[in-house]
PDB file of C-alpha atoms in Angstrom:
ATOM      1  CA  MET A   1       8.720   3.667  15.121  1.00 85.00           C
ATOM      2  CA  LYS A   2      11.996   2.723  12.936  1.00 91.00           C
ATOM      3  CA  PHE A   3      11.679   2.176   9.186  1.00 96.00           C
ATOM      4  CA  GLU A   4      13.452  -0.026   6.929  1.00 96.00           C
ATOM      5  CA  PHE A   5      13.026   0.189   3.363  1.00 98.00           C
ATOM      6  CA  LYS A   6      14.123  -2.543   0.755  1.00 97.00           C
ATOM      7  CA  VAL A   7      14.333  -2.673  -2.981  1.00 98.00           C
ATOM      8  CA  ILE A   8      14.147  -6.438  -4.374  1.00 97.00           C
ATOM      9  CA  LYS A   9      13.958  -7.245  -7.502  1.00 98.00           C
ATOM     10  CA  GLN A  10      12.405 -10.972  -7.298  1.00 97.00           C
ATOM     11  CA  ALA A  11       9.717  -9.048  -5.521  1.00 97.00           C
ATOM     12  CA  ASN A  12       9.198  -6.859  -8.155  1.00 97.00           C
ATOM     13  CA  PHE A  13       9.499  -9.434 -10.727  1.00 98.00           C
ATOM     14  CA  TYR A  14       6.586 -10.913  -8.868  1.00 97.00           C
ATOM     15  CA  PHE A  15       4.148  -7.909  -8.381  1.00 96.00           C
ATOM     16  CA  LEU A  16       4.445  -7.450 -12.313  1.00 97.00           C
ATOM     17  CA  LEU A  17       3.336 -10.673 -12.824  1.00 97.00           C
ATOM     18  CA  HIS A  18       0.843 -10.387 -10.220  1.00 95.00           C
ATOM     19  CA  ASN A  19      -0.396  -7.744 -11.649  1.00 95.00           C
ATOM     20  CA  LEU A  20      -0.304  -8.473 -15.371  1.00 96.00           C
ATOM     21  CA  SER A  21      -2.201 -11.844 -14.765  1.00 95.00           C
ATOM     22  CA  ARG A  22      -5.157  -9.588 -13.277  1.00 91.00           C
ATOM     23  CA  CYS A  23      -4.683 -11.412  -9.930  1.00 87.00           C
ATOM     24  CA  GLU A  24      -6.392  -9.395  -7.334  1.00 81.00           C
ATOM     25  CA  TRP A  25      -5.780 -10.567  -3.973  1.00 79.00           C
ATOM     26  CA  PRO A  26      -3.429  -9.354  -1.399  1.00 73.00           C
ATOM     27  CA  TRP A  27      -3.961  -6.459  -3.320  1.00 75.00           C
ATOM     28  CA  PRO A  28      -6.223  -4.818  -6.237  1.00 74.00           C
ATOM     29  CA  TYR A  29      -4.298  -5.332  -9.456  1.00 81.00           C
ATOM     30  CA  ARG A  30      -3.839  -1.659 -11.387  1.00 90.00           C
ATOM     31  CA  PRO A  31      -5.005  -1.582 -14.848  1.00 91.00           C
ATOM     32  CA  PRO A  32      -2.866   1.781 -15.195  1.00 93.00           C
ATOM     33  CA  TYR A  33      -0.041  -0.092 -14.320  1.00 95.00           C
ATOM     34  CA  ASN A  34      -0.449  -2.675 -17.397  1.00 95.00           C
ATOM     35  CA  ALA A  35      -1.349  -0.307 -19.794  1.00 94.00           C
ATOM     36  CA  PHE A  36       1.975   1.534 -18.924  1.00 95.00           C
ATOM     37  CA  TRP A  37       4.054  -1.567 -18.916  1.00 96.00           C
ATOM     38  CA  LYS A  38       2.508  -2.912 -22.429  1.00 94.00           C
ATOM     39  CA  LYS A  39       3.965   0.614 -23.977  1.00 94.00           C
ATOM     40  CA  GLU A  40       7.398  -0.075 -22.238  1.00 93.00           C
ATOM     41  CA  ILE A  41       8.113  -3.793 -23.494  1.00 95.00           C
ATOM     42  CA  GLY A  42       6.128  -4.241 -26.252  1.00 94.00           C
ATOM     43  CA  ARG A  43       3.084  -6.575 -27.573  1.00 93.00           C
ATOM     44  CA  PHE A  44       3.327 -10.194 -25.884  1.00 96.00           C
ATOM     45  CA  SER A  45       3.955 -13.120 -27.612  1.00 97.00           C
ATOM     46  CA  LYS A  46       2.132 -16.409 -27.507  1.00 97.00           C
ATOM     47  CA  GLU A  47       4.461 -17.795 -25.204  1.00 98.00           C
ATOM     48  CA  GLU A  48       4.447 -15.369 -22.883  1.00 98.00           C
ATOM     49  CA  SER A  49       0.616 -14.641 -22.820  1.00 97.00           C
ATOM     50  CA  LYS A  50       0.242 -18.208 -22.176  1.00 98.00           C
ATOM     51  CA  ALA A  51       2.688 -18.032 -19.115  1.00 98.00           C
ATOM     52  CA  LEU A  52       0.470 -15.504 -17.916  1.00 97.00           C
ATOM     53  CA  LYS A  53      -2.679 -17.377 -18.155  1.00 97.00           C
ATOM     54  CA  GLU A  54      -0.832 -20.515 -16.322  1.00 98.00           C
ATOM     55  CA  PHE A  55       0.640 -17.594 -13.462  1.00 97.00           C
ATOM     56  CA  HIS A  56      -3.123 -16.934 -12.577  1.00 96.00           C
ATOM     57  CA  SER A  57      -4.085 -20.624 -12.451  1.00 96.00           C
ATOM     58  CA  ILE A  58      -1.400 -21.429 -10.404  1.00 97.00           C
ATOM     59  CA  TYR A  59      -2.454 -18.366  -8.125  1.00 95.00           C
ATOM     60  CA  LYS A  60      -5.791 -19.172  -8.193  1.00 94.00           C
ATOM     61  CA  LYS A  61      -5.121 -22.936  -7.288  1.00 94.00           C
ATOM     62  CA  TYR A  62      -3.826 -21.487  -3.912  1.00 93.00           C
ATOM     63  CA  PHE A  63      -6.203 -18.328  -3.228  1.00 89.00           C
ATOM     64  CA  LEU A  64      -7.082 -18.083   0.603  1.00 82.00           C
ATOM     65  CA  LYS A  65      -5.312 -20.870   1.122  1.00 87.00           C
ATOM     66  CA  LYS A  66      -1.674 -19.485   0.827  1.00 90.00           C
ATOM     67  CA  TYR A  67       0.048 -16.521  -0.773  1.00 91.00           C
ATOM     68  CA  ILE A  68       2.069 -17.592  -3.687  1.00 94.00           C
ATOM     69  CA  GLY A  69       4.403 -14.331  -3.521  1.00 93.00           C
ATOM     70  CA  LYS A  70       5.274 -14.252  -0.147  1.00 93.00           C
ATOM     71  CA  PRO A  71       8.916 -16.014  -0.604  1.00 95.00           C
ATOM     72  CA  PHE A  72       9.746 -13.498  -3.264  1.00 96.00           C
ATOM     73  CA  PHE A  73       9.261 -11.056  -0.768  1.00 95.00           C
ATOM     74  CA  LEU A  74      10.598 -12.736   2.812  1.00 93.00           C
ATOM     75  CA  GLU A  75      13.213 -15.088   1.326  1.00 94.00           C
ATOM     76  CA  ARG A  76      16.660 -14.447  -0.105  1.00 93.00           C
ATOM     77  CA  ASP A  77      16.244 -17.686  -1.974  1.00 95.00           C
ATOM     78  CA  PRO A  78      12.463 -17.718  -3.081  1.00 96.00           C
ATOM     79  CA  TRP A  79      13.108 -21.045  -5.579  1.00 96.00           C
ATOM     80  CA  LYS A  80      14.591 -23.070  -2.654  1.00 95.00           C
ATOM     81  CA  LYS A  81      11.636 -22.488  -0.555  1.00 95.00           C
ATOM     82  CA  MET A  82       9.083 -22.429  -3.162  1.00 94.00           C
ATOM     83  CA  LYS A  83      10.164 -26.475  -3.330  1.00 91.00           C
ATOM     84  CA  THR A  84       8.193 -27.214  -0.320  1.00 93.00           C
ATOM     85  CA  TYR A  85       5.942 -23.809  -0.518  1.00 94.00           C
ATOM     86  CA  LEU A  86       3.761 -25.291  -3.336  1.00 96.00           C
ATOM     87  CA  SER A  87       3.738 -28.940  -4.926  1.00 95.00           C
ATOM     88  CA  SER A  88       6.559 -30.045  -6.978  1.00 95.00           C
ATOM     89  CA  LYS A  89       4.853 -29.185 -10.721  1.00 96.00           C
ATOM     90  CA  ASP A  90       3.762 -25.862  -9.474  1.00 97.00           C
ATOM     91  CA  ALA A  91       7.323 -24.476  -8.373  1.00 97.00           C
ATOM     92  CA  ASN A  92       8.713 -25.745 -11.492  1.00 97.00           C
ATOM     93  CA  SER A  93       5.945 -24.145 -13.591  1.00 98.00           C
ATOM     94  CA  LEU A  94       6.324 -20.902 -11.984  1.00 97.00           C
ATOM     95  CA  LYS A  95      10.165 -20.874 -12.372  1.00 98.00           C
ATOM     96  CA  LYS A  96       9.447 -21.271 -16.110  1.00 98.00           C
ATOM     97  CA  ILE A  97       7.015 -18.663 -16.038  1.00 98.00           C
ATOM     98  CA  PHE A  98       9.657 -16.243 -14.557  1.00 98.00           C
ATOM     99  CA  ASP A  99      12.084 -17.717 -17.030  1.00 98.00           C
ATOM    100  CA  ILE A 100       9.606 -16.663 -19.958  1.00 98.00           C
ATOM    101  CA  TRP A 101       9.218 -13.358 -18.758  1.00 98.00           C
ATOM    102  CA  GLY A 102      12.880 -12.315 -17.435  1.00 98.00           C
ATOM    103  CA  LYS A 103      14.114 -10.196 -20.481  1.00 97.00           C
ATOM    104  CA  LYS A 104      11.079  -8.118 -20.536  1.00 97.00           C
ATOM    105  CA  PHE A 105      10.795  -7.537 -16.926  1.00 98.00           C
ATOM    106  CA  ASP A 106      14.812  -6.900 -17.119  1.00 97.00           C
ATOM    107  CA  THR A 107      13.580  -3.931 -19.345  1.00 96.00           C
ATOM    108  CA  ILE A 108      11.658  -2.398 -16.855  1.00 97.00           C
ATOM    109  CA  TRP A 109      13.742  -3.310 -14.007  1.00 98.00           C
ATOM    110  CA  ARG A 110      17.175  -1.431 -15.794  1.00 96.00           C
ATOM    111  CA  LYS A 111      15.251   1.870 -15.608  1.00 93.00           C
ATOM    112  CA  ASP A 112      13.119   1.349 -12.656  1.00 97.00           C
ATOM    113  CA  SER A 113      15.919  -0.239 -10.327  1.00 98.00           C
ATOM    114  CA  ILE A 114      17.646   3.071 -10.499  1.00 98.00           C
ATOM    115  CA  ASN A 115      15.294   4.951  -9.454  1.00 98.00           C
ATOM    116  CA  LEU A 116      14.007   2.557  -6.323  1.00 98.00           C
ATOM    117  CA  ARG A 117      17.340   2.993  -5.371  1.00 98.00           C
ATOM    118  CA  ASN A 118      17.617   6.623  -4.670  1.00 98.00           C
ATOM    119  CA  TRP A 119      14.281   6.791  -3.344  1.00 98.00           C
ATOM    120  CA  LYS A 120      15.367   3.909  -0.886  1.00 98.00           C
ATOM    121  CA  LYS A 121      18.674   6.400  -0.478  1.00 98.00           C
ATOM    122  CA  ALA A 122      16.460   9.580  -0.134  1.00 98.00           C
ATOM    123  CA  LEU A 123      13.613   7.986   2.422  1.00 98.00           C
ATOM    124  CA  GLU A 124      16.430   6.660   4.736  1.00 98.00           C
ATOM    125  CA  LYS A 125      18.456   9.932   4.588  1.00 98.00           C
ATOM    126  CA  GLU A 126      15.078  11.490   5.994  1.00 97.00           C
ATOM    127  CA  SER A 127      13.613   9.165   8.344  1.00 97.00           C
ATOM    128  CA  ASN A 128      17.284   9.750   9.750  1.00 96.00           C
ATOM    129  CA  LEU A 129      16.891  13.384  10.447  1.00 97.00           C
ATOM    130  CA  PRO A 130      16.554  14.299  13.837  1.00 97.00           C
ATOM    131  CA  LYS A 131      13.655  16.741  12.843  1.00 96.00           C
ATOM    132  CA  ARG A 132      11.600  13.664  11.477  1.00 97.00           C
ATOM    133  CA  LYS A 133      12.903  11.371  14.094  1.00 96.00           C
ATOM    134  CA  ILE A 134      10.510  13.917  16.471  1.00 97.00           C
ATOM    135  CA  ALA A 135       7.701  14.178  13.786  1.00 97.00           C
ATOM    136  CA  PHE A 136       7.439  10.381  13.783  1.00 97.00           C
ATOM    137  CA  GLU A 137       7.323  10.197  17.593  1.00 96.00           C
ATOM    138  CA  LYS A 138       4.731  12.733  17.997  1.00 97.00           C
ATOM    139  CA  ILE A 139       2.715  10.865  14.872  1.00 97.00           C
ATOM    140  CA  GLU A 140       2.828   7.586  16.976  1.00 96.00           C
ATOM    141  CA  LYS A 141       1.785   8.991  19.742  1.00 96.00           C
ATOM    142  CA  ILE A 142      -2.046  10.625  18.164  1.00 97.00           C
ATOM    143  CA  LEU A 143      -2.134   7.500  16.596  1.00 97.00           C
ATOM    144  CA  SER A 144      -1.750   5.182  19.177  1.00 96.00           C
ATOM    145  CA  TYR A 145      -4.303   6.847  21.321  1.00 96.00           C
ATOM    146  CA  LEU A 146      -6.545   7.693  18.397  1.00 97.00           C
ATOM    147  CA  TYR A 147      -6.678   4.020  17.783  1.00 96.00           C
ATOM    148  CA  ASN A 148      -6.570   2.562  21.221  1.00 94.00           C
ATOM    149  CA  ALA A 149      -3.249   0.524  20.206  1.00 94.00           C
ATOM    150  CA  PRO A 150       0.385  -0.093  21.544  1.00 92.00           C
ATOM    151  CA  SER A 151       3.340   1.354  19.411  1.00 87.00           C
ATOM    152  CA  LEU A 152       5.245  -0.319  17.159  1.00 87.00           C
ATOM    153  CA  LYS A 153       8.680  -0.699  16.487  1.00 87.00           C
ATOM    154  CA  LEU A 154      10.045  -1.680  12.773  1.00 91.00           C
ATOM    155  CA  ILE A 155       8.026  -1.563   9.790  1.00 94.00           C
ATOM    156  CA  LYS A 156       9.453  -2.456   6.459  1.00 95.00           C
ATOM    157  CA  VAL A 157       8.728  -0.861   3.603  1.00 97.00           C
ATOM    158  CA  PHE A 158       9.162  -2.419  -0.077  1.00 97.00           C
ATOM    159  CA  LEU A 159       9.672  -0.119  -2.774  1.00 98.00           C
ATOM    160  CA  MET A 160       7.925  -1.272  -5.518  1.00 97.00           C
ATOM    161  CA  ILE A 161       7.743  -0.323  -9.617  1.00 97.00           C
ATOM    162  CA  ASN A 162       4.779   1.877 -10.660  1.00 96.00           C
ATOM    163  CA  LYS A 163       3.733   4.198 -13.709  1.00 95.00           C
ATOM    164  CA  LYS A 164       5.165   7.504 -14.745  1.00 91.00           C
ATOM    165  CA  PRO A 165       2.545  10.167 -13.270  1.00 89.00           C
ATOM    166  CA  GLN A 166       0.703  11.675 -15.610  1.00 82.00           C
ATOM    167  CA  THR A 167       0.334  15.295 -13.809  1.00 82.00           C
ATOM    168  CA  ASN A 168       2.675  16.965 -11.014  1.00 80.00           C
ATOM    169  CA  ARG A 169       0.240  16.992  -8.609  1.00 83.00           C
ATOM    170  CA  VAL A 170       1.841  15.696  -5.293  1.00 84.00           C
ATOM    171  CA  ASP A 171      -1.093  13.409  -4.669  1.00 84.00           C
ATOM    172  CA  ASN A 172       0.105  11.624  -8.028  1.00 86.00           C
ATOM    173  CA  GLY A 173       2.795   9.050  -8.679  1.00 91.00           C
ATOM    174  CA  ILE A 174       3.030   7.608  -5.428  1.00 95.00           C
ATOM    175  CA  GLY A 175       0.524   4.121  -4.316  1.00 93.00           C
ATOM    176  CA  GLY A 176       0.477   2.286  -0.995  1.00 93.00           C
ATOM    177  CA  GLU A 177      -0.727  -0.927  -0.183  1.00 91.00           C
ATOM    178  CA  ARG A 178      -0.809  -2.739   3.548  1.00 86.00           C
ATOM    179  CA  GLY A 179       1.457  -5.969   3.336  1.00 85.00           C
ATOM    180  CA  ARG A 180      -1.796  -8.726   3.351  1.00 82.00           C
ATOM    181  CA  GLY A 181      -0.360 -12.072   2.908  1.00 80.00           C
ATOM    182  CA  LEU A 182       3.041 -11.212   4.451  1.00 86.00           C
ATOM    183  CA  GLU A 183       3.469 -10.181   7.872  1.00 71.00           C
ATOM    184  CA  GLY A 184       0.822  -8.158   8.351  1.00 63.00           C
ATOM    185  CA  SER A 185       1.173  -5.537  10.815  1.00 63.00           C
ATOM    186  CA  LYS A 186       4.706  -5.421   9.988  1.00 87.00           C
ATOM    187  CA  ILE A 187       5.126  -4.613   6.011  1.00 92.00           C
ATOM    188  CA  ILE A 188       3.471  -2.217   3.437  1.00 94.00           C
ATOM    189  CA  LEU A 189       4.331  -1.654  -0.058  1.00 95.00           C
ATOM    190  CA  VAL A 190       4.659   1.535  -1.893  1.00 97.00           C
ATOM    191  CA  GLU A 191       4.879   1.722  -5.516  1.00 97.00           C
ATOM    192  CA  ILE A 192       6.847   4.579  -6.561  1.00 97.00           C
ATOM    193  CA  SER A 193       9.542   3.884  -8.843  1.00 98.00           C
ATOM    194  CA  ARG A 194       8.667   6.419 -11.703  1.00 96.00           C
ATOM    195  CA  CYS A 195       7.748   9.394  -9.403  1.00 96.00           C
ATOM    196  CA  PRO A 196      10.220  12.246  -9.900  1.00 95.00           C
ATOM    197  CA  LEU A 197      12.337  12.798  -6.198  1.00 95.00           C
ATOM    198  CA  SER A 198      11.591  15.908  -4.555  1.00 95.00           C
ATOM    199  CA  PRO A 199      11.088  17.463  -1.344  1.00 96.00           C
ATOM    200  CA  GLN A 200       7.091  17.737  -1.728  1.00 95.00           C
ATOM    201  CA  LYS A 201       6.721  14.354  -2.841  1.00 96.00           C
ATOM    202  CA  ILE A 202       9.261  12.803  -0.399  1.00 97.00           C
ATOM    203  CA  ASN A 203       6.826  14.345   2.279  1.00 97.00           C
ATOM    204  CA  TYR A 204       3.659  12.786   0.367  1.00 97.00           C
ATOM    205  CA  ALA A 205       5.508   9.460   0.201  1.00 97.00           C
ATOM    206  CA  PHE A 206       5.606   9.542   4.134  1.00 98.00           C
ATOM    207  CA  GLY A 207       1.785  10.580   4.510  1.00 97.00           C
ATOM    208  CA  VAL A 208       1.237   7.357   2.059  1.00 97.00           C
ATOM    209  CA  ILE A 209       3.177   5.057   4.114  1.00 97.00           C
ATOM    210  CA  PHE A 210       1.304   6.368   7.888  1.00 97.00           C
ATOM    211  CA  HIS A 211      -1.785   5.766   5.741  1.00 96.00           C
ATOM    212  CA  GLU A 212      -0.857   2.286   5.236  1.00 95.00           C
ATOM    213  CA  ILE A 213       0.622   1.906   8.814  1.00 95.00           C
ATOM    214  CA  ILE A 214      -2.731   2.842  10.071  1.00 95.00           C
ATOM    215  CA  HIS A 215      -4.409   0.112   8.127  1.00 93.00           C
ATOM    216  CA  CYS A 216      -1.865  -2.820   8.426  1.00 91.00           C
ATOM    217  CA  TYR A 217      -1.645  -1.934  12.320  1.00 93.00           C
ATOM    218  CA  PHE A 218      -3.515   0.473  14.576  1.00 94.00           C
ATOM    219  CA  SER A 219      -7.335  -0.023  12.625  1.00 93.00           C
ATOM    220  CA  LYS A 220      -6.986  -3.779  13.325  1.00 91.00           C
ATOM    221  CA  VAL A 221      -6.358  -3.438  17.329  1.00 91.00           C
ATOM    222  CA  HIS A 222      -9.680  -1.723  18.047  1.00 90.00           C
ATOM    223  CA  LEU A 223     -10.753   0.158  14.801  1.00 95.00           C
ATOM    224  CA  LEU A 224     -12.272  -2.139  12.586  1.00 94.00           C
ATOM    225  CA  SER A 225     -13.951  -4.109  15.654  1.00 94.00           C
ATOM    226  CA  LEU A 226     -15.618  -1.194  16.535  1.00 94.00           C
ATOM    227  CA  ILE A 227     -17.060  -0.222  13.168  1.00 96.00           C
ATOM    228  CA  LYS A 228     -18.394  -4.206  12.689  1.00 95.00           C
ATOM    229  CA  ARG A 229     -20.358  -3.482  15.566  1.00 94.00           C
ATOM    230  CA  GLU A 230     -22.383  -0.420  14.078  1.00 92.00           C
ATOM    231  CA  LEU A 231     -22.160  -1.524  10.436  1.00 93.00           C
ATOM    232  CA  LYS A 232     -22.466  -5.345   8.637  1.00 89.00           C
ATOM    233  CA  ASP A 233     -22.227  -4.188   5.238  1.00 90.00           C
ATOM    234  CA  LYS A 234     -18.530  -5.130   4.196  1.00 88.00           C
ATOM    235  CA  SER A 235     -18.470  -2.415   1.858  1.00 88.00           C
ATOM    236  CA  LYS A 236     -19.597  -0.171   4.045  1.00 92.00           C
ATOM    237  CA  ILE A 237     -16.926  -1.154   6.969  1.00 94.00           C
ATOM    238  CA  TRP A 238     -14.606  -1.043   4.193  1.00 91.00           C
ATOM    239  CA  LYS A 239     -15.527   2.503   3.164  1.00 94.00           C
ATOM    240  CA  ILE A 240     -15.705   4.014   6.357  1.00 95.00           C
ATOM    241  CA  GLU A 241     -12.333   2.493   7.677  1.00 95.00           C
ATOM    242  CA  GLU A 242     -10.779   4.020   4.702  1.00 95.00           C
ATOM    243  CA  ILE A 243     -12.598   7.414   5.028  1.00 96.00           C
ATOM    244  CA  ILE A 244     -11.578   7.593   8.787  1.00 96.00           C
ATOM    245  CA  ASN A 245      -7.764   6.669   7.765  1.00 96.00           C
ATOM    246  CA  ARG A 246      -7.829   9.312   4.874  1.00 96.00           C
ATOM    247  CA  SER A 247      -8.945  11.902   7.112  1.00 97.00           C
ATOM    248  CA  PHE A 248      -5.652  11.926   8.952  1.00 98.00           C
ATOM    249  CA  PHE A 249      -3.182  10.448   6.066  1.00 97.00           C
ATOM    250  CA  PRO A 250      -2.075  11.029   3.561  1.00 96.00           C
ATOM    251  CA  LEU A 251      -3.717  14.871   2.839  1.00 94.00           C
ATOM    252  CA  GLY A 252      -5.694  14.753   6.209  1.00 96.00           C
ATOM    253  CA  ILE A 253      -5.251  16.893   9.501  1.00 97.00           C
ATOM    254  CA  LEU A 254      -1.905  14.652  10.214  1.00 98.00           C
ATOM    255  CA  GLY A 255      -0.857  15.117   6.711  1.00 97.00           C
ATOM    256  CA  LYS A 256      -0.696  18.790   6.782  1.00 97.00           C
ATOM    257  CA  ARG A 257       0.391  18.964  10.378  1.00 97.00           C
ATOM    258  CA  PHE A 258       3.469  16.905   9.559  1.00 98.00           C
ATOM    259  CA  PHE A 259       4.316  16.820   6.055  1.00 97.00           C
ATOM    260  CA  ASN A 260       3.083  20.294   4.967  1.00 95.00           C
ATOM    261  CA  MET A 261       0.507  18.457   2.642  1.00 95.00           C
ATOM    262  CA  GLN A 262      -2.548  20.567   1.509  1.00 93.00           C
ATOM    263  CA  ILE A 263      -5.928  19.382   2.800  1.00 92.00           C
ATOM    264  CA  PRO A 264      -8.272  18.640  -0.323  1.00 89.00           C
ATOM    265  CA  ASN A 265     -11.577  19.864  -0.777  1.00 93.00           C
ATOM    266  CA  THR A 266     -13.159  16.288  -0.916  1.00 94.00           C
ATOM    267  CA  LEU A 267     -11.807  12.728   0.757  1.00 94.00           C
ATOM    268  CA  SER A 268     -13.362  11.330  -2.438  1.00 91.00           C
ATOM    269  CA  ARG A 269     -10.598   9.767  -4.655  1.00 86.00           C
ATOM    270  CA  GLY A 270     -10.110   6.124  -6.534  1.00 80.00           C
ATOM    271  CA  SER A 271     -13.095   3.703  -5.249  1.00 81.00           C
ATOM    272  CA  ILE A 272     -14.297   6.280  -2.531  1.00 87.00           C
ATOM    273  CA  LYS A 273     -16.683   8.610  -4.682  1.00 89.00           C
ATOM    274  CA  ASN A 274     -19.403  11.557  -4.036  1.00 90.00           C
ATOM    275  CA  ILE A 275     -17.873  12.859  -0.272  1.00 94.00           C
ATOM    276  CA  THR A 276     -19.119  16.377  -0.868  1.00 96.00           C
ATOM    277  CA  PRO A 277     -16.848  19.298   0.049  1.00 96.00           C
ATOM    278  CA  ALA A 278     -19.386  19.736   2.849  1.00 97.00           C
ATOM    279  CA  GLN A 279     -18.826  15.994   4.128  1.00 97.00           C
ATOM    280  CA  THR A 280     -15.015  16.275   4.167  1.00 97.00           C
ATOM    281  CA  ARG A 281     -15.139  19.431   6.179  1.00 97.00           C
ATOM    282  CA  LYS A 282     -17.184  17.528   8.644  1.00 97.00           C
ATOM    283  CA  ILE A 283     -15.088  14.942   8.836  1.00 97.00           C
ATOM    284  CA  LEU A 284     -12.247  16.549   9.006  1.00 97.00           C
ATOM    285  CA  ASN A 285     -13.073  18.864  12.019  1.00 97.00           C
ATOM    286  CA  LEU A 286     -14.919  15.522  13.644  1.00 97.00           C
ATOM    287  CA  SER A 287     -11.364  13.584  13.392  1.00 97.00           C
ATOM    288  CA  GLU A 288      -9.564  17.309  14.487  1.00 97.00           C
ATOM    289  CA  GLU A 289     -11.964  17.248  17.543  1.00 97.00           C
ATOM    290  CA  TYR A 290     -10.281  14.120  18.630  1.00 97.00           C
ATOM    291  CA  ILE A 291      -7.007  14.749  17.939  1.00 97.00           C
ATOM    292  CA  LEU A 292      -7.266  17.932  20.294  1.00 96.00           C
ATOM    293  CA  ARG A 293      -8.880  16.111  23.343  1.00 96.00           C
ATOM    294  CA  LYS A 294      -6.699  12.735  22.817  1.00 95.00           C
ATOM    295  CA  ASN A 295      -9.770  10.850  22.516  1.00 95.00           C
ATOM    296  CA  LYS A 296      -9.731   7.199  21.260  1.00 96.00           C
ATOM    297  CA  ILE A 297     -12.440   6.592  18.280  1.00 97.00           C
ATOM    298  CA  ASP A 298     -15.552   5.714  20.034  1.00 96.00           C
ATOM    299  CA  LYS A 299     -19.170   4.513  19.035  1.00 95.00           C
ATOM    300  CA  GLU A 300     -19.892   8.143  19.177  1.00 97.00           C
ATOM    301  CA  TYR A 301     -17.379   8.606  16.439  1.00 97.00           C
ATOM    302  CA  ILE A 302     -18.507   5.954  14.410  1.00 96.00           C
ATOM    303  CA  ARG A 303     -22.096   7.130  14.614  1.00 96.00           C
ATOM    304  CA  THR A 304     -21.608  10.367  13.766  1.00 97.00           C
ATOM    305  CA  MET A 305     -19.388   9.381  10.633  1.00 96.00           C
ATOM    306  CA  LYS A 306     -22.295   7.251   9.460  1.00 95.00           C
ATOM    307  CA  GLU A 307     -24.769  10.360  10.141  1.00 96.00           C
ATOM    308  CA  ILE A 308     -21.801  12.465   7.948  1.00 97.00           C
ATOM    309  CA  LEU A 309     -21.862   9.782   5.335  1.00 94.00           C
ATOM    310  CA  LYS A 310     -25.440   8.509   5.184  1.00 92.00           C
ATOM    311  CA  LEU A 311     -24.703   5.141   5.820  1.00 88.00           C
TER     312      LEU A 311
END
């Protein structure tokens, strides 16, 4: 498995507008990012606020039909593609919105682009070290038999702007999302620009990367259909998938083995709440047992997870 790390200005510009406009697909918007960016760029003018509303209107018009952000990630000249991707009117309106927000975005980009390039350089260097390559091969083999999925050749990792972490905890300052709306199983996003570079943070970044790879590829091959046969409630399906993947990376069993991460007292975090330390230990022991036995995740694993989580 190889990684291609990418820092693209237009993709990050879209990411900022998508977030400020409170669009919630293909990733959830991050309210803390908005609060941080507002402090950086100051109050919005009437024209800028109106532009955000229009952005959301255009986004909503194409919602679930096509992802309007796709050309900003995948095309060298997104505006050339946009002429045929959206209606002429919407493409022109979107271009005007970007023009209105250009100065404010550049205020952020002047700082964050330097940080993102430094992160790109560090992650590329680390991923090419012989010890890392060996570790990645071992991780891929484990994930392949756990999730009953073929190996992957290349993953594109888009490095994105984010907010400054409020604490020095290793699991603060880096966020991740699968590349929904782009090329699915081949692309992930890592929000990392304001996270300080350190060996420990680099290890955590790789843990986040593998967590998102599981979501965007490995769990789709076999796991999700298995969970859906055992659970019908969409929120429970999402919850159990997230907890399973979290038991491996970034702070789970494999995060500890390959990136020296400390296993947390609880797997509760963010939208996953109320997992007790006792439940966490049972989940981690279950996942470790399957790793040691080289078993693929099966219906017995899912049923045991349901019992532990009382789903």
